[in-house]
Amino acid sequence: MTGKDATSISRIGEKSGSEAAVRGWLYNRRSSGKIQFLIVRDGTGYLQTVVAKSEVSPETWAEAERATQECSLVVSGRVREEPRAPGGWEMTVTDVRILGPSENYPITPKEHGVDFLMSQRHLWMRSSQQHAVLRVRSEVSQAIRDFFYEREYTLIDSPILTGSSVEGTSTLFETDYFGEKAYLSQSGQLYLEPAAAAFGKVYCFGPTFRAEKSKTRRHLTEFWMIEPEVAFLEFDGLCDLAEEFVTYLIARTLDRSAEDLARLERDTSKLEAVERPFPRITYREGIERLAAKGFPIQFGEDLGADEETALTEGNSRPLIVSRFPTAIKSFYMQPDPEDPDVVLGLDMLAPEGYGEIIGGSQRIHDLELLERRLAEHKLPREAYEWYLDVRRYGTFPHSGFGMGLERFVTWMCGTHHLREAIPYPRTLKRIYP
RNA sequence: UCCUCAGUAGCUCAAUGGCAGAGCAUCCGGCUGUUAACCGGAGGGUUGUAGGUUCAAGUCCUACCUGAGGAGCCA
């Protein structure tokens, strides 16, 4: 089409005082008779352009008047500093060319309901706040990879199609695999444990599927999970790793996503307040605190949403809760040698009511104990022979955790709902678009 | 699976059981510094579906459908 030499709006300042062209979509147009303001966005930023009737040809003026919300266009002119313009730069237009028209764009500059917006998700991501959230997500994903790369972890992609469940409790999406049953992965952990024996420090980062009929703003049926697994790492070290990981990601987000967080009107002082060490309590301490607050939880009962909220109330840092009763946790978690009724598992609960973002544990490395647990949980042993091999051939203590990307991004952005933190959310009631 | 709430114009929402309304969007007109611009005008309706009560139902009753929020479960 046109605009071969178009300038990226993020770099428009480099063109100050000279001619330039920007190529993108019309974000909004305001007209005042003989002057029009075309706000152009190109994915990297927004630029206010000014068309003055007295300074352009009648054809150019008419073309600008034809520009409608979200039409694609090329605008050329002279770039200059302009304090009245959002962003500080403005273009005095000499030429406008509409590339693709846009009739009756559904998302108007006005309030809309979430249901409507989600049905227009493919268009909604053009809106400034949604755009900002997804850019933060992109930065967080990059920071996750950098964190592990800098620490000499090996990326091990775990399979999405699997033959058995990790924990046997959550509901799995079933699919047909050439006449046999297969399931969409709900965790890469089991596949990472053997990899830890091969590479030492490993992680996976990919989509995860849960067929749970959860209907809350903290659940998706398809979400992205980051799971490190580390050989010879024991429980206290795991807690340290989780802390270091989260503080690293926050620092990177504050540094590289400042503009997007500002657009989201995120109170970044809340994120700046997150420093190490994080408070750590055990489950037993937790139920004591809850008893004092009027929640009569007995040992062996799981902590519900109200209990989690009560425990994190007033915290500016995430809370690590550890050492849960064995009976309510997964089969592979290592018992605490000093308190055999509990396992060396942890949940990290984010402040500001964002809830659980990380769940992890030290894994059982003793073959006989693991075999016993499989039996207790009534899991089909044949499906786990390969997993037991990790304990048969040079067993070793090891630990790992899983972090939900969308939950972390939602926290960073201060967003209300998880579904805005993923480009195309999959929820109980939505698989379109 | 359970509990709560909602469904009226393209969108966001009004309407005591008594004429179906407004803002935004769209179209037309006006305006040379707008910031979700503003001002004037126009078009736009099977009130989620089916049944019931009533002289009269968007409104009350019953069932169903769809969605949202929460619980449980989890990251």
JSON list of C-alpha atoms in Angstrom, two decimals, chain A residues 223-352:
[
{"chain": "A", "resi": 223, "resn": "PHE", "atom": "CA", "xyz": [-3.88, -20.34, 31.22]},
{"chain": "A", "resi": 224, "resn": "TRP", "atom": "CA", "xyz": [-0.11, -20.06, 31.07]},
{"chain": "A", "resi": 225, "resn": "MET", "atom": "CA", "xyz": [2.00, -21.51, 33.81]},
{"chain": "A", "resi": 226, "resn": "ILE", "atom": "CA", "xyz": [5.68, -21.18, 34.58]},
{"chain": "A", "resi": 227, "resn": "GLU", "atom": "CA", "xyz": [7.20, -24.14, 36.43]},
{"chain": "A", "resi": 228, "resn": "PRO", "atom": "CA", "xyz": [10.82, -24.39, 37.58]},
{"chain": "A", "resi": 229, "resn": "GLU", "atom": "CA", "xyz": [12.15, -27.70, 38.92]},
{"chain": "A", "resi": 230, "resn": "VAL", "atom": "CA", "xyz": [15.56, -27.82, 40.59]},
{"chain": "A", "resi": 231, "resn": "ALA", "atom": "CA", "xyz": [17.73, -30.81, 41.51]},
{"chain": "A", "resi": 232, "resn": "PHE", "atom": "CA", "xyz": [19.12, -30.84, 45.06]},
{"chain": "A", "resi": 233, "resn": "LEU", "atom": "CA", "xyz": [16.99, -27.83, 46.01]},
{"chain": "A", "resi": 234, "resn": "GLU", "atom": "CA", "xyz": [15.28, -28.35, 49.35]},
{"chain": "A", "resi": 235, "resn": "PHE", "atom": "CA", "xyz": [12.31, -26.61, 50.83]},
{"chain": "A", "resi": 236, "resn": "ASP", "atom": "CA", "xyz": [13.82, -23.46, 52.34]},
{"chain": "A", "resi": 237, "resn": "GLY", "atom": "CA", "xyz": [15.73, -22.88, 49.14]},
{"chain": "A", "resi": 238, "resn": "LEU", "atom": "CA", "xyz": [12.49, -23.24, 47.20]},
{"chain": "A", "resi": 239, "resn": "CYS", "atom": "CA", "xyz": [10.87, -20.51, 49.28]},
{"chain": "A", "resi": 240, "resn": "ASP", "atom": "CA", "xyz": [13.89, -18.29, 48.60]},
{"chain": "A", "resi": 241, "resn": "LEU", "atom": "CA", "xyz": [13.68, -19.02, 44.88]},
{"chain": "A", "resi": 242, "resn": "ALA", "atom": "CA", "xyz": [10.00, -18.12, 44.75]},
{"chain": "A", "resi": 243, "resn": "GLU", "atom": "CA", "xyz": [10.71, -14.85, 46.57]},
{"chain": "A", "resi": 244, "resn": "GLU", "atom": "CA", "xyz": [13.65, -13.95, 44.37]},
{"chain": "A", "resi": 245, "resn": "PHE", "atom": "CA", "xyz": [11.62, -14.75, 41.27]},
{"chain": "A", "resi": 246, "resn": "VAL", "atom": "CA", "xyz": [8.66, -12.59, 42.23]},
{"chain": "A", "resi": 247, "resn": "THR", "atom": "CA", "xyz": [10.78, -9.60, 43.29]},
{"chain": "A", "resi": 248, "resn": "TYR", "atom": "CA", "xyz": [12.78, -9.85, 40.05]},
{"chain": "A", "resi": 249, "resn": "LEU", "atom": "CA", "xyz": [9.61, -9.83, 37.96]},
{"chain": "A", "resi": 250, "resn": "ILE", "atom": "CA", "xyz": [8.18, -6.86, 39.86]},
{"chain": "A", "resi": 251, "resn": "ALA", "atom": "CA", "xyz": [11.37, -4.84, 39.43]},
{"chain": "A", "resi": 252, "resn": "ARG", "atom": "CA", "xyz": [11.44, -5.60, 35.71]},
{"chain": "A", "resi": 253, "resn": "THR", "atom": "CA", "xyz": [7.79, -4.70, 35.31]},
{"chain": "A", "resi": 254, "resn": "LEU", "atom": "CA", "xyz": [8.21, -1.39, 37.14]},
{"chain": "A", "resi": 255, "resn": "ASP", "atom": "CA", "xyz": [11.26, -0.61, 35.04]},
{"chain": "A", "resi": 256, "resn": "ARG", "atom": "CA", "xyz": [10.08, -1.58, 31.57]},
{"chain": "A", "resi": 257, "resn": "SER", "atom": "CA", "xyz": [6.31, -1.21, 31.75]},
{"chain": "A", "resi": 258, "resn": "ALA", "atom": "CA", "xyz": [6.11, 2.15, 33.52]},
{"chain": "A", "resi": 259, "resn": "GLU", "atom": "CA", "xyz": [4.22, 3.79, 30.66]},
{"chain": "A", "resi": 260, "resn": "ASP", "atom": "CA", "xyz": [1.64, 1.01, 30.44]},
{"chain": "A", "resi": 261, "resn": "LEU", "atom": "CA", "xyz": [1.16, 0.89, 34.21]},
{"chain": "A", "resi": 262, "resn": "ALA", "atom": "CA", "xyz": [0.57, 4.65, 34.12]},
{"chain": "A", "resi": 263, "resn": "ARG", "atom": "CA", "xyz": [-2.04, 4.22, 31.42]},
{"chain": "A", "resi": 264, "resn": "LEU", "atom": "CA", "xyz": [-3.70, 1.62, 33.64]},
{"chain": "A", "resi": 265, "resn": "GLU", "atom": "CA", "xyz": [-3.51, 4.08, 36.55]},
{"chain": "A", "resi": 266, "resn": "ARG", "atom": "CA", "xyz": [-1.81, 1.40, 38.61]},
{"chain": "A", "resi": 267, "resn": "ASP", "atom": "CA", "xyz": [-0.68, 2.58, 42.05]},
{"chain": "A", "resi": 268, "resn": "THR", "atom": "CA", "xyz": [2.93, 1.49, 41.63]},
{"chain": "A", "resi": 269, "resn": "SER", "atom": "CA", "xyz": [3.85, 2.39, 45.21]},
{"chain": "A", "resi": 270, "resn": "LYS", "atom": "CA", "xyz": [2.03, -0.81, 46.16]},
{"chain": "A", "resi": 271, "resn": "LEU", "atom": "CA", "xyz": [4.41, -2.79, 43.95]},
{"chain": "A", "resi": 272, "resn": "GLU", "atom": "CA", "xyz": [7.48, -0.85, 45.03]},
{"chain": "A", "resi": 273, "resn": "ALA", "atom": "CA", "xyz": [6.66, -1.84, 48.61]},
{"chain": "A", "resi": 274, "resn": "VAL", "atom": "CA", "xyz": [7.20, -5.51, 47.79]},
{"chain": "A", "resi": 275, "resn": "GLU", "atom": "CA", "xyz": [10.65, -6.26, 49.17]},
{"chain": "A", "resi": 276, "resn": "ARG", "atom": "CA", "xyz": [12.34, -9.35, 50.53]},
{"chain": "A", "resi": 277, "resn": "PRO", "atom": "CA", "xyz": [11.95, -11.10, 52.82]},
{"chain": "A", "resi": 278, "resn": "PHE", "atom": "CA", "xyz": [8.31, -12.05, 52.49]},
{"chain": "A", "resi": 279, "resn": "PRO", "atom": "CA", "xyz": [6.49, -13.06, 55.66]},
{"chain": "A", "resi": 280, "resn": "ARG", "atom": "CA", "xyz": [6.38, -16.84, 56.03]},
{"chain": "A", "resi": 281, "resn": "ILE", "atom": "CA", "xyz": [4.00, -18.75, 58.23]},
{"chain": "A", "resi": 282, "resn": "THR", "atom": "CA", "xyz": [3.14, -22.41, 58.52]},
{"chain": "A", "resi": 283, "resn": "TYR", "atom": "CA", "xyz": [-0.33, -23.82, 58.11]},
{"chain": "A", "resi": 284, "resn": "ARG", "atom": "CA", "xyz": [-0.38, -24.56, 61.84]},
{"chain": "A", "resi": 285, "resn": "GLU", "atom": "CA", "xyz": [0.45, -20.92, 62.61]},
{"chain": "A", "resi": 286, "resn": "GLY", "atom": "CA", "xyz": [-2.16, -19.89, 60.09]},
{"chain": "A", "resi": 287, "resn": "ILE", "atom": "CA", "xyz": [-5.01, -21.74, 61.76]},
{"chain": "A", "resi": 288, "resn": "GLU", "atom": "CA", "xyz": [-3.95, -20.28, 65.13]},
{"chain": "A", "resi": 289, "resn": "ARG", "atom": "CA", "xyz": [-4.12, -16.77, 63.69]},
{"chain": "A", "resi": 290, "resn": "LEU", "atom": "CA", "xyz": [-7.44, -17.56, 62.07]},
{"chain": "A", "resi": 291, "resn": "ALA", "atom": "CA", "xyz": [-8.83, -18.86, 65.36]},
{"chain": "A", "resi": 292, "resn": "ALA", "atom": "CA", "xyz": [-7.91, -15.51, 66.92]},
{"chain": "A", "resi": 293, "resn": "LYS", "atom": "CA", "xyz": [-9.78, -13.76, 64.10]},
{"chain": "A", "resi": 294, "resn": "GLY", "atom": "CA", "xyz": [-12.87, -15.91, 64.59]},
{"chain": "A", "resi": 295, "resn": "PHE", "atom": "CA", "xyz": [-12.33, -18.54, 61.89]},
{"chain": "A", "resi": 296, "resn": "PRO", "atom": "CA", "xyz": [-12.53, -21.91, 63.66]},
{"chain": "A", "resi": 297, "resn": "ILE", "atom": "CA", "xyz": [-10.42, -24.00, 61.26]},
{"chain": "A", "resi": 298, "resn": "GLN", "atom": "CA", "xyz": [-9.47, -27.47, 62.47]},
{"chain": "A", "resi": 299, "resn": "PHE", "atom": "CA", "xyz": [-6.17, -29.08, 61.48]},
{"chain": "A", "resi": 300, "resn": "GLY", "atom": "CA", "xyz": [-6.81, -30.95, 58.26]},
{"chain": "A", "resi": 301, "resn": "GLU", "atom": "CA", "xyz": [-9.27, -28.46, 56.78]},
{"chain": "A", "resi": 302, "resn": "ASP", "atom": "CA", "xyz": [-8.24, -26.50, 53.74]},
{"chain": "A", "resi": 303, "resn": "LEU", "atom": "CA", "xyz": [-8.06, -22.72, 53.81]},
{"chain": "A", "resi": 304, "resn": "GLY", "atom": "CA", "xyz": [-10.92, -21.15, 51.88]},
{"chain": "A", "resi": 305, "resn": "ALA", "atom": "CA", "xyz": [-11.05, -17.80, 50.14]},
{"chain": "A", "resi": 306, "resn": "ASP", "atom": "CA", "xyz": [-12.27, -15.97, 53.25]},
{"chain": "A", "resi": 307, "resn": "GLU", "atom": "CA", "xyz": [-9.44, -17.48, 55.30]},
{"chain": "A", "resi": 308, "resn": "GLU", "atom": "CA", "xyz": [-6.83, -16.49, 52.73]},
{"chain": "A", "resi": 309, "resn": "THR", "atom": "CA", "xyz": [-8.16, -12.95, 52.69]},
{"chain": "A", "resi": 310, "resn": "ALA", "atom": "CA", "xyz": [-8.04, -12.79, 56.49]},
{"chain": "A", "resi": 311, "resn": "LEU", "atom": "CA", "xyz": [-4.42, -13.98, 56.54]},
{"chain": "A", "resi": 312, "resn": "THR", "atom": "CA", "xyz": [-3.21, -11.51, 53.91]},
{"chain": "A", "resi": 313, "resn": "GLU", "atom": "CA", "xyz": [-5.18, -8.54, 55.26]},
{"chain": "A", "resi": 314, "resn": "GLY", "atom": "CA", "xyz": [-2.91, -5.55, 55.83]},
{"chain": "A", "resi": 315, "resn": "ASN", "atom": "CA", "xyz": [0.10, -7.17, 54.14]},
{"chain": "A", "resi": 316, "resn": "SER", "atom": "CA", "xyz": [2.09, -5.13, 51.65]},
{"chain": "A", "resi": 317, "resn": "ARG", "atom": "CA", "xyz": [4.18, -8.18, 50.69]},
{"chain": "A", "resi": 318, "resn": "PRO", "atom": "CA", "xyz": [3.12, -11.60, 49.50]},
{"chain": "A", "resi": 319, "resn": "LEU", "atom": "CA", "xyz": [2.57, -14.16, 52.25]},
{"chain": "A", "resi": 320, "resn": "ILE", "atom": "CA", "xyz": [4.14, -17.62, 52.05]},
{"chain": "A", "resi": 321, "resn": "VAL", "atom": "CA", "xyz": [2.05, -20.27, 53.80]},
{"chain": "A", "resi": 322, "resn": "SER", "atom": "CA", "xyz": [3.79, -23.63, 54.15]},
{"chain": "A", "resi": 323, "resn": "ARG", "atom": "CA", "xyz": [3.54, -27.11, 55.62]},
{"chain": "A", "resi": 324, "resn": "PHE", "atom": "CA", "xyz": [-0.02, -28.17, 54.90]},
{"chain": "A", "resi": 325, "resn": "PRO", "atom": "CA", "xyz": [-1.65, -31.35, 56.21]},
{"chain": "A", "resi": 326, "resn": "THR", "atom": "CA", "xyz": [-0.59, -34.32, 54.10]},
{"chain": "A", "resi": 327, "resn": "ALA", "atom": "CA", "xyz": [-4.16, -35.43, 53.56]},
{"chain": "A", "resi": 328, "resn": "ILE", "atom": "CA", "xyz": [-5.21, -32.33, 51.63]},
{"chain": "A", "resi": 329, "resn": "LYS", "atom": "CA", "xyz": [-2.16, -32.12, 49.37]},
{"chain": "A", "resi": 330, "resn": "SER", "atom": "CA", "xyz": [-0.86, -33.92, 46.28]},
{"chain": "A", "resi": 331, "resn": "PHE", "atom": "CA", "xyz": [0.68, -37.39, 46.43]},
{"chain": "A", "resi": 332, "resn": "TYR", "atom": "CA", "xyz": [4.20, -36.30, 45.45]},
{"chain": "A", "resi": 333, "resn": "MET", "atom": "CA", "xyz": [4.85, -33.80, 48.25]},
{"chain": "A", "resi": 334, "resn": "GLN", "atom": "CA", "xyz": [7.67, -34.54, 50.68]},
{"chain": "A", "resi": 335, "resn": "PRO", "atom": "CA", "xyz": [6.70, -34.96, 54.34]},
{"chain": "A", "resi": 336, "resn": "ASP", "atom": "CA", "xyz": [8.29, -32.56, 56.81]},
{"chain": "A", "resi": 337, "resn": "PRO", "atom": "CA", "xyz": [10.86, -34.67, 58.73]},
{"chain": "A", "resi": 338, "resn": "GLU", "atom": "CA", "xyz": [10.20, -32.59, 61.85]},
{"chain": "A", "resi": 339, "resn": "ASP", "atom": "CA", "xyz": [6.40, -32.82, 61.60]},
{"chain": "A", "resi": 340, "resn": "PRO", "atom": "CA", "xyz": [5.36, -35.89, 59.57]},
{"chain": "A", "resi": 341, "resn": "ASP", "atom": "CA", "xyz": [1.66, -34.93, 59.46]},
{"chain": "A", "resi": 342, "resn": "VAL", "atom": "CA", "xyz": [2.44, -32.05, 57.13]},
{"chain": "A", "resi": 343, "resn": "VAL", "atom": "CA", "xyz": [4.19, -31.77, 53.77]},
{"chain": "A", "resi": 344, "resn": "LEU", "atom": "CA", "xyz": [6.83, -29.36, 52.53]},
{"chain": "A", "resi": 345, "resn": "GLY", "atom": "CA", "xyz": [4.47, -27.43, 50.28]},
{"chain": "A", "resi": 346, "resn": "LEU", "atom": "CA", "xyz": [3.98, -23.70, 49.91]},
{"chain": "A", "resi": 347, "resn": "ASP", "atom": "CA", "xyz": [1.37, -21.30, 48.64]},
{"chain": "A", "resi": 348, "resn": "MET", "atom": "CA", "xyz": [2.28, -17.70, 47.92]},
{"chain": "A", "resi": 349, "resn": "LEU", "atom": "CA", "xyz": [-0.61, -15.31, 48.43]},
{"chain": "A", "resi": 350, "resn": "ALA", "atom": "CA", "xyz": [-0.30, -11.92, 46.74]},
{"chain": "A", "resi": 351, "resn": "PRO", "atom": "CA", "xyz": [-1.37, -8.76, 48.60]},
{"chain": "A", "resi": 352, "resn": "GLU", "atom": "CA", "xyz": [-4.26, -6.45, 47.63]}
]
